[in-house]
Amino acid sequence: MITIKNLHKQFGDLEVLKGIDLEIKAGEVICVIGPSGSGKSTVLRCINRLETPTSGTVIVDGHDIMDPRTDINYVRTEAGMVFQQFNLFPHMSVLENVTLGPLKVRKIKPEDARHLGYDLLAKVGLAAKAENYPDQLSGGQKQRVAIARALALQPKVILFDEPTSALDPELVGEVLEVMKKLAAEGMTMVVVTHEMGFAREVADRVIFIDQGVIQEEGPPHEFFTNPRHPRLRDFLGKVVHKCADD
Amino acid sequence: MAFQFQPHIVVETLPMLMRGVWYTVYLTVGGLFFGFLLGVTAGLMKLARPVLARKLSGMYVELIRGTPMLVQAMFLYYGVPMAVGLRIPPLVAGIIVIAVNSGAYIAEIVRGAIQSINIGQTEAGRSIGLTRAQTMRYIIWPQAFRRMIPPLGNQFIISLKDTSLLMVIGVGELLRTGQEIVAVNFRAFEVYMAVAIVYLAMTMSIAKALRMLEHRLTTRTR
């Protein structure tokens, strides 16, 4: 589904990614964890080329995103994205947010888009809010709309960039529930997250990125109970401690 | 003999100014129509990828913003015909000057408003497969346009008042009409007061219209 080989990304003098290799199979749920500034979001943003990799190979569903002949707009419909800050379109209703892509990119008929929009909003539990505007929603509701918007193009994979990090703690659950449902339906997902509980429960594989490289990866059970890399042990120690306090 | 204010002259002057009002309206509406098109084009060019487009737009803004409009008007009306041997009618020259002048300021308003929209909006648009142009049209522009309204209102009012400078190239606009009346009755105080009242009425109408537009755009989307 996604193949990443020797991915490097440099911002000016700062080398954020120093050679990432990752293979993601269809239907897999991958959780990416690591300290802030480690480059985990950059990996995600290189997959749909919101950031252009400095070097390396990224292949998404057979499309080489570094090839200038690749239609990147098409690849982006195959790889939906959910952002930390939701990035809903504030001047459009919830329904319009969801149907914009199908209407303008897939060019489907307005009544079909409407049905699709309502179906997806029902799926994230927000059909009743279809005619509302984003600033009338809570953070959790906004993120669920953003997930519906990503789903509207029927992507083959969804990239989640810290989807719950901007939420009040009591709103995190509703977003994770929707994500769990997607995972159970077999959606391929790459999730950058600090939610260790979610990673442990839902992920097929957990990836630990630090200082621009993948330091450790494995199935969650092994990963969390028996971390080998000292940096991961250190990181988990801090994060788990924090969770126990909450 | 002491000066004596005669209010009835102010009132009597107002209808005599109507012909000038029409010219001021032509200059303002025509000038701002083309000025808006020019400003949007130059503003978008400033944000475009090709270096040449950005440079051209930057030079245009610098050149116009850095020289007085009065000089621009006299150069276009008296200077350019000497070089090309073709006289431009005063009203046309006036509209060109207002358009080119307001366009430079509107370019900066457009650029600023577009840049003030969070980059996340562009990323979200591109992430659902929209092209750059579609993202601008459906996502960035509608939000940026709303932010442009207050500074655009400012510019519209400035341009309307600046049409008075065009009396130097012989456009029979409001101020020139007033001046012609003064030449006959010598009542400068009352006549220019009447002129000022008419300008004020026009600028207040613009302000009111833009407030209504802003209100409509904000309430529709809450």
Coordinates of C-alpha atoms in Angstrom, one line a residue:
Chain A
M1 CA 0.0 0.0 0.0
I2 CA 2.7 2.5 1.0
T3 CA 6.4 2.0 0.6
I4 CA 8.9 4.4 2.0
K5 CA 12.6 4.0 1.3
N6 CA 15.5 5.9 2.7
L7 CA 13.3 9.0 3.1
H8 CA 15.3 12.2 4.0
K9 CA 13.8 15.6 4.7
Q10 CA 15.7 18.8 5.4
F11 CA 14.4 22.2 6.4
G12 CA 17.3 24.5 5.6
D13 CA 20.2 23.3 7.8
L14 CA 17.9 21.2 9.9
E15 CA 17.8 17.5 8.9
V16 CA 14.5 16.3 10.3
L17 CA 14.3 12.9 8.6
K18 CA 17.5 10.9 8.3
G19 CA 16.6 7.9 6.3
I20 CA 13.2 6.4 7.1
D21 CA 12.2 2.9 5.7
L22 CA 8.7 1.8 6.2
E23 CA 6.4 -0.7 4.5
I24 CA 2.6 -0.4 5.1
K25 CA 0.3 -3.2 4.0
A26 CA -3.4 -2.7 3.0
G27 CA -5.6 -2.9 6.1
E28 CA -2.9 -2.2 8.6
V29 CA -3.2 0.3 11.4
I30 CA 0.2 1.8 12.2
C31 CA 0.6 4.1 15.1
V32 CA 3.6 6.4 15.1
I33 CA 4.9 7.7 18.4
G34 CA 7.8 9.8 19.5
P35 CA 8.8 13.0 21.2
S36 CA 7.8 16.3 19.7
G37 CA 10.2 17.5 17.0
S38 CA 11.2 13.9 16.2
G39 CA 9.9 14.1 12.7
K40 CA 6.9 11.8 13.0
S41 CA 4.5 14.4 11.5
T42 CA 6.9 15.1 8.7
V43 CA 6.9 11.4 7.7
L44 CA 3.1 11.6 7.4
R45 CA 3.2 14.8 5.5
C46 CA 5.7 13.4 3.0
I47 CA 3.3 10.5 2.2
N48 CA 0.8 12.9 0.5
R49 CA 3.6 15.4 -0.4
L50 CA 2.3 18.2 1.7
E51 CA 6.0 18.3 2.3
T52 CA 8.3 17.5 -0.6
P53 CA 10.9 14.9 0.5
T54 CA 14.5 16.0 0.0
S55 CA 15.4 12.5 -1.2
G56 CA 14.3 8.9 -1.0
T57 CA 11.3 7.0 -2.4
V58 CA 7.6 7.2 -1.4
I59 CA 5.2 5.0 -3.3
V60 CA 1.5 5.2 -2.5
D61 CA -0.7 2.6 -4.0
G62 CA 1.7 2.2 -6.9
H63 CA 2.2 5.9 -7.5
D64 CA 5.7 7.3 -7.0
I65 CA 5.1 10.7 -5.4
M66 CA 8.6 11.9 -6.4
D67 CA 7.9 11.3 -10.1
P68 CA 7.0 14.6 -11.7
R69 CA 4.6 12.8 -14.0
T70 CA 2.5 11.6 -11.0
D71 CA -0.8 13.4 -10.6
I72 CA -0.3 14.3 -7.0
N73 CA -3.9 15.6 -6.7
Y74 CA -5.1 12.1 -7.6
V75 CA -2.7 10.5 -5.0
R76 CA -4.1 12.8 -2.4
T77 CA -7.7 11.5 -3.0
E78 CA -6.3 8.0 -2.3
A79 CA -4.6 9.1 0.9
G80 CA -6.9 11.2 3.0
M81 CA -5.6 13.3 5.9
V82 CA -6.9 14.4 9.3
F83 CA -5.2 17.3 10.9
Q84 CA -4.4 18.2 14.5
Q85 CA -6.1 21.6 14.1
F86 CA -9.1 20.1 12.2
N87 CA -8.8 22.7 9.4
L88 CA -12.5 22.6 8.6
F89 CA -13.6 25.3 6.1
P90 CA -15.3 27.9 8.4
H91 CA -17.3 29.5 5.6
M92 CA -19.0 26.3 4.6
S93 CA -21.7 24.2 6.4
V94 CA -20.7 20.8 7.8
L95 CA -22.3 19.1 4.8
E96 CA -20.5 21.4 2.3
N97 CA -17.2 20.6 4.1
V98 CA -17.8 16.9 3.4
T99 CA -19.1 17.2 -0.1
L100 CA -16.6 19.7 -1.6
G101 CA -14.1 17.0 -2.6
P102 CA -16.6 14.7 -4.2
L103 CA -18.2 17.6 -6.1
K104 CA -15.1 19.4 -7.3
V105 CA -12.6 16.6 -7.6
R106 CA -14.7 13.5 -8.3
K107 CA -17.3 15.7 -10.1
I108 CA -20.3 13.6 -8.9
K109 CA -23.8 14.9 -9.1
P110 CA -25.0 17.3 -6.3
E111 CA -27.8 15.0 -5.1
D112 CA -25.4 12.0 -5.0
A113 CA -22.9 14.2 -3.0
R114 CA -25.7 15.1 -0.6
H115 CA -26.6 11.5 0.0
L116 CA -22.9 10.6 0.4
G117 CA -22.4 13.5 2.8
Y118 CA -25.3 12.5 5.0
D119 CA -24.2 8.9 5.0
L120 CA -20.7 9.8 6.2
L121 CA -22.0 12.3 8.8
A122 CA -24.3 9.5 10.1
K123 CA -21.3 7.3 10.3
V124 CA -19.5 9.7 12.6
G125 CA -22.7 10.4 14.5
L126 CA -23.3 14.0 13.2
A127 CA -26.0 13.8 10.6
A128 CA -28.0 16.2 12.8
K129 CA -25.3 18.9 12.4
A130 CA -25.2 18.8 8.6
E131 CA -26.6 22.3 8.2
N132 CA -24.5 23.8 11.0
Y133 CA -21.3 25.7 10.6
P134 CA -17.9 24.5 12.1
D135 CA -17.8 27.2 14.8
Q136 CA -21.0 25.8 16.2
L137 CA -19.4 22.5 16.9
S138 CA -17.2 21.2 19.8
G139 CA -13.6 20.2 19.1
G140 CA -14.5 16.5 19.1
Q141 CA -17.4 17.1 16.7
K142 CA -15.1 19.1 14.4
Q143 CA -12.6 16.3 14.2
R144 CA -15.3 13.8 13.4
V145 CA -16.5 16.1 10.6
A146 CA -12.9 16.2 9.4
I147 CA -12.8 12.4 9.3
A148 CA -16.0 12.3 7.3
R149 CA -14.5 14.9 4.9
A150 CA -11.4 12.6 4.4
L151 CA -13.6 9.6 3.9
A152 CA -15.7 11.3 1.3
L153 CA -13.2 10.6 -1.4
Q154 CA -13.2 6.9 -0.5
P155 CA -9.4 6.9 0.1
K156 CA -7.4 3.7 0.4
V157 CA -5.5 5.0 3.4
I158 CA -6.1 7.8 6.0
L159 CA -3.2 9.7 7.6
F160 CA -4.0 11.1 11.0
D161 CA -1.7 13.8 12.3
E162 CA -2.2 13.9 16.1
P163 CA -5.9 13.9 15.7
T164 CA -6.7 14.3 19.4
S165 CA -3.9 16.5 20.6
A166 CA -5.9 19.7 20.3
L167 CA -8.9 18.3 22.1
D168 CA -10.1 18.8 25.6
P169 CA -9.6 15.5 27.4
E170 CA -13.2 14.6 27.7
L171 CA -13.7 14.9 23.9
V172 CA -10.8 12.6 23.0
G173 CA -12.9 9.4 23.4
E174 CA -15.6 10.2 20.8
V175 CA -12.9 10.7 18.2
L176 CA -11.0 7.6 19.1
E177 CA -14.3 5.6 18.9
V178 CA -14.8 6.7 15.3
M179 CA -11.2 5.8 14.5
K180 CA -11.6 2.4 16.1
K181 CA -14.7 1.8 14.0
L182 CA -12.7 2.6 10.9
A183 CA -9.9 0.3 11.9
A184 CA -12.4 -2.5 12.5
E185 CA -13.8 -2.0 9.0
G186 CA -10.4 -2.7 7.6
M187 CA -9.3 0.9 6.7
T188 CA -5.6 1.3 6.3
M189 CA -4.5 4.0 8.8
V190 CA -1.3 5.7 9.7
V191 CA -1.8 7.5 13.1
V192 CA 0.7 9.9 14.6
T193 CA -0.5 10.0 18.2
H194 CA 0.3 10.4 21.9
E195 CA -2.6 8.2 22.8
M196 CA -0.8 5.1 24.1
G197 CA -4.0 3.4 25.1
F198 CA -5.3 3.7 21.5
A199 CA -2.0 2.4 20.1
R200 CA -2.0 -0.5 22.4
E201 CA -5.6 -1.5 21.6
V202 CA -5.9 -0.8 17.9
A203 CA -2.5 -0.7 16.2
D204 CA -1.2 -3.7 14.3
R205 CA 2.3 -2.2 14.6
V206 CA 3.7 0.7 16.6
I207 CA 6.6 2.7 15.3
F208 CA 8.9 4.8 17.5
I209 CA 10.6 7.7 15.8
D210 CA 13.3 9.8 17.4
Q211 CA 15.9 12.1 16.0
G212 CA 14.8 11.5 12.5
V213 CA 15.0 7.7 12.4
I214 CA 12.8 4.8 13.3
Q215 CA 14.4 3.5 16.6
E216 CA 12.0 0.6 17.2
E217 CA 9.0 -1.0 15.7
G218 CA 6.8 -4.0 16.5
P219 CA 3.4 -5.3 17.5
P220 CA 2.0 -3.2 20.4
H221 CA 2.0 -5.9 23.1
E222 CA 5.7 -6.6 22.7
F223 CA 6.5 -2.9 22.0
F224 CA 4.9 -1.6 25.2
T225 CA 5.7 -4.4 27.6
N226 CA 9.2 -5.1 26.5
P227 CA 10.8 -2.0 24.9
R228 CA 14.4 -2.7 23.9
H229 CA 15.7 0.7 22.9
P230 CA 16.7 2.8 25.9
R231 CA 15.2 6.0 24.4
L232 CA 11.9 4.3 23.9
R233 CA 12.0 3.1 27.5
D234 CA 12.7 6.6 28.6
F235 CA 9.9 8.0 26.4
L236 CA 7.4 5.5 27.6
G237 CA 8.3 6.1 31.2
K238 CA 7.5 9.8 30.9
V239 CA 4.3 9.3 28.9
V240 CA 2.9 6.5 30.9
H241 CA 3.7 8.4 34.1
K242 CA 1.8 11.4 32.7
C243 CA -1.2 9.2 31.9
A244 CA -1.3 7.7 35.4
D245 CA -1.5 11.3 36.7
D246 CA -4.5 12.2 34.6
Chain B
M1 CA -17.3 95.2 4.9
A2 CA -17.5 92.3 7.3
F3 CA -18.0 88.8 6.0
Q4 CA -21.6 87.5 6.4
F5 CA -22.4 83.9 6.1
Q6 CA -25.4 83.3 3.8
P7 CA -26.7 79.8 4.3
H8 CA -29.2 80.1 1.5
I9 CA -26.3 80.2 -1.0
V10 CA -25.2 76.8 0.3
V11 CA -28.6 75.4 -0.4
E12 CA -28.9 77.1 -3.8
T13 CA -25.5 75.8 -4.8
L14 CA -26.2 72.1 -4.2
P15 CA -28.4 71.5 -7.3
M16 CA -25.9 73.4 -9.4
L17 CA -23.2 70.9 -8.4
M18 CA -25.2 67.9 -9.8
R19 CA -23.3 67.9 -13.1
G20 CA -20.0 67.6 -11.3
V21 CA -21.4 64.9 -9.0
W22 CA -22.1 62.7 -12.1
Y23 CA -18.5 63.1 -13.3
T24 CA -17.2 62.3 -9.8
V25 CA -19.4 59.2 -9.8
Y26 CA -18.2 58.1 -13.3
L27 CA -14.6 58.5 -12.2
T28 CA -15.0 56.7 -9.0
V29 CA -17.1 53.8 -10.2
G30 CA -15.2 53.4 -13.5
G31 CA -11.8 53.8 -11.8
L32 CA -12.6 51.5 -8.9
F33 CA -14.1 48.8 -11.2
F34 CA -10.9 48.6 -13.3
G35 CA -8.8 49.3 -10.2
F36 CA -10.3 46.3 -8.4
L37 CA -9.6 44.0 -11.4
L38 CA -6.1 45.3 -11.6
G39 CA -5.5 45.0 -7.8
V40 CA -6.8 41.4 -7.7
T41 CA -4.6 40.5 -10.6
A42 CA -1.5 42.2 -9.2
G43 CA -2.2 40.9 -5.7
L44 CA -2.5 37.3 -7.0
M45 CA 0.6 37.8 -9.1
K46 CA 2.5 38.8 -6.0
L47 CA 1.6 35.3 -4.5
A48 CA 2.2 33.4 -7.7
R49 CA 5.1 30.9 -8.2
P50 CA 6.9 32.5 -11.2
V51 CA 9.5 35.0 -10.1
L52 CA 8.7 37.3 -13.0
A53 CA 5.1 37.7 -12.0
R54 CA 6.1 38.6 -8.4
K55 CA 8.7 41.1 -9.6
L56 CA 6.3 42.8 -12.1
S57 CA 3.6 43.1 -9.5
G58 CA 6.1 44.4 -6.9
M59 CA 7.5 47.1 -9.3
Y60 CA 4.0 48.2 -10.2
V61 CA 3.0 48.7 -6.5
E62 CA 6.3 50.5 -5.7
L63 CA 6.1 52.8 -8.7
I64 CA 2.5 53.9 -8.1
R65 CA 2.7 54.0 -4.3
G66 CA 5.9 56.0 -4.4
T67 CA 4.7 58.8 -6.7
P68 CA 1.9 61.4 -6.1
M69 CA -1.3 60.8 -7.9
L70 CA -1.3 64.4 -9.1
V71 CA 2.0 63.8 -10.8
Q72 CA 0.7 60.6 -12.4
A73 CA -2.4 62.4 -13.7
M74 CA -0.4 65.3 -15.2
F75 CA 2.1 62.9 -16.7
L76 CA -0.6 60.8 -18.3
Y77 CA -2.7 63.7 -19.6
Y78 CA 0.0 66.3 -20.6
G79 CA 3.2 64.2 -20.9
V80 CA 2.2 61.0 -22.6
P81 CA 0.4 62.6 -25.6
M82 CA 3.6 64.5 -26.4
A83 CA 5.4 61.2 -26.8
V84 CA 2.7 59.2 -28.6
G85 CA 1.0 62.1 -30.4
L86 CA -2.4 61.0 -29.2
R87 CA -4.6 63.0 -26.9
I88 CA -6.6 61.1 -24.3
P89 CA -10.0 62.5 -23.4
P90 CA -9.9 63.9 -19.8
L91 CA -12.6 61.6 -18.4
V92 CA -10.8 58.5 -19.8
A93 CA -7.5 59.7 -18.5
G94 CA -9.1 60.3 -15.1
I95 CA -10.5 56.8 -15.0
I96 CA -7.1 55.3 -15.9
V97 CA -5.4 57.3 -13.2
I98 CA -7.9 56.3 -10.5
A99 CA -7.7 52.6 -11.7
V100 CA -4.0 52.4 -11.8
N101 CA -3.6 54.2 -8.5
S102 CA -6.2 52.3 -6.5
G103 CA -5.1 49.1 -8.1
A104 CA -1.7 49.3 -6.5
Y105 CA -3.2 49.8 -3.0
I106 CA -5.9 47.1 -3.6
A107 CA -3.1 44.7 -4.7
E108 CA -1.6 45.0 -1.2
I109 CA -5.0 44.6 0.4
V110 CA -5.6 41.4 -1.6
R111 CA -2.2 40.0 -0.9
G112 CA -2.5 40.7 2.8
A113 CA -5.9 39.2 3.2
I114 CA -5.0 36.0 1.4
Q115 CA -1.8 35.6 3.4
S116 CA -3.8 36.1 6.6
I117 CA -5.7 32.9 6.0
N118 CA -4.2 30.0 7.9
I119 CA -1.9 27.8 5.9
G120 CA -3.9 24.8 7.3
Q121 CA -6.8 25.8 5.1
T122 CA -4.7 25.4 2.0
E123 CA -3.3 22.1 3.3
A124 CA -6.8 20.8 4.0
G125 CA -7.9 21.8 0.5
R126 CA -5.0 20.2 -1.2
S127 CA -5.3 17.1 1.0
I128 CA -8.8 16.4 -0.5
G129 CA -7.3 16.6 -4.0
L130 CA -8.2 20.1 -5.0
T131 CA -5.8 21.9 -7.3
R132 CA -4.0 25.1 -6.3
A133 CA -6.6 27.1 -8.3
Q134 CA -9.6 25.3 -6.9
T135 CA -8.2 25.7 -3.4
M136 CA -7.9 29.5 -4.0
R137 CA -11.4 29.7 -5.5
Y138 CA -13.4 27.7 -3.1
I139 CA -11.5 27.9 0.1
I140 CA -9.1 30.8 0.4
W141 CA -10.8 33.5 -1.7
P142 CA -14.2 33.5 0.0
Q143 CA -12.5 33.8 3.5
A144 CA -10.0 36.4 2.3
F145 CA -12.6 38.5 0.6
R146 CA -14.5 38.9 3.8
R147 CA -11.3 40.3 5.4
M148 CA -10.8 42.6 2.5
I149 CA -14.0 44.5 3.0
P150 CA -12.9 47.0 5.7
P151 CA -9.6 48.0 4.0
L152 CA -11.3 48.1 0.6
G153 CA -13.9 50.5 2.0
N154 CA -11.1 52.7 3.1
Q155 CA -9.5 52.6 -0.3
F156 CA -12.9 53.3 -2.1
I157 CA -13.4 56.4 0.1
I158 CA -9.8 57.6 -0.6
S159 CA -10.2 57.1 -4.3
L160 CA -13.5 59.0 -4.4
K161 CA -11.9 62.0 -2.6
D162 CA -8.8 61.7 -4.9
T163 CA -11.0 62.3 -8.0
S164 CA -11.0 65.9 -6.9
L165 CA -7.3 66.1 -7.9
L166 CA -8.4 65.4 -11.5
M167 CA -9.7 68.9 -11.9
V168 CA -6.1 69.8 -12.9
I169 CA -6.5 67.7 -16.1
G170 CA -9.9 69.5 -16.8
V171 CA -12.4 66.8 -15.8
G172 CA -15.6 68.7 -14.9
E173 CA -15.9 66.9 -11.6
L174 CA -17.4 68.1 -8.4
L175 CA -14.6 70.4 -7.1
R176 CA -14.1 71.9 -10.5
T177 CA -17.8 72.6 -10.9
G178 CA -17.7 74.3 -7.5
Q179 CA -14.7 76.4 -8.6
E180 CA -16.6 77.5 -11.7
I181 CA -19.5 78.7 -9.6
V182 CA -17.1 80.6 -7.3
A183 CA -15.7 82.3 -10.4
V184 CA -19.2 83.8 -11.0
N185 CA -20.5 84.6 -7.6
F186 CA -17.3 84.9 -5.5
R187 CA -19.0 83.1 -2.6
A188 CA -16.1 80.7 -1.9
F189 CA -17.1 80.0 1.7
E190 CA -20.6 78.8 0.9
V191 CA -19.8 77.1 -2.3
Y192 CA -16.9 75.0 -1.0
M193 CA -19.0 74.2 2.0
A194 CA -21.6 72.8 -0.3
V195 CA -18.9 70.9 -2.2
A196 CA -17.7 69.4 1.1
I197 CA -21.2 68.4 2.1
V198 CA -21.7 66.5 -1.2
Y199 CA -18.3 64.7 -0.8
L200 CA -19.3 63.8 2.8
A201 CA -22.7 62.4 1.6
M202 CA -21.0 60.3 -1.0
T203 CA -18.3 58.9 1.3
M204 CA -20.9 58.1 4.0
S205 CA -22.9 56.2 1.4
I206 CA -19.9 54.1 0.5
A207 CA -19.2 53.3 4.1
K208 CA -22.9 52.4 4.7
A209 CA -23.0 50.1 1.7
L210 CA -19.9 48.3 2.7
R211 CA -21.1 47.8 6.3
M212 CA -24.3 46.2 4.8
L213 CA -22.2 43.9 2.6
E214 CA -20.0 42.9 5.5
H215 CA -23.0 42.3 7.7
R216 CA -24.6 40.1 5.0
L217 CA -21.5 38.1 4.5
T218 CA -20.9 37.5 8.2
T219 CA -24.4 36.6 9.1
R220 CA -24.9 34.1 6.3
T221 CA -22.1 32.0 7.7
R222 CA -22.8 33.1 11.3

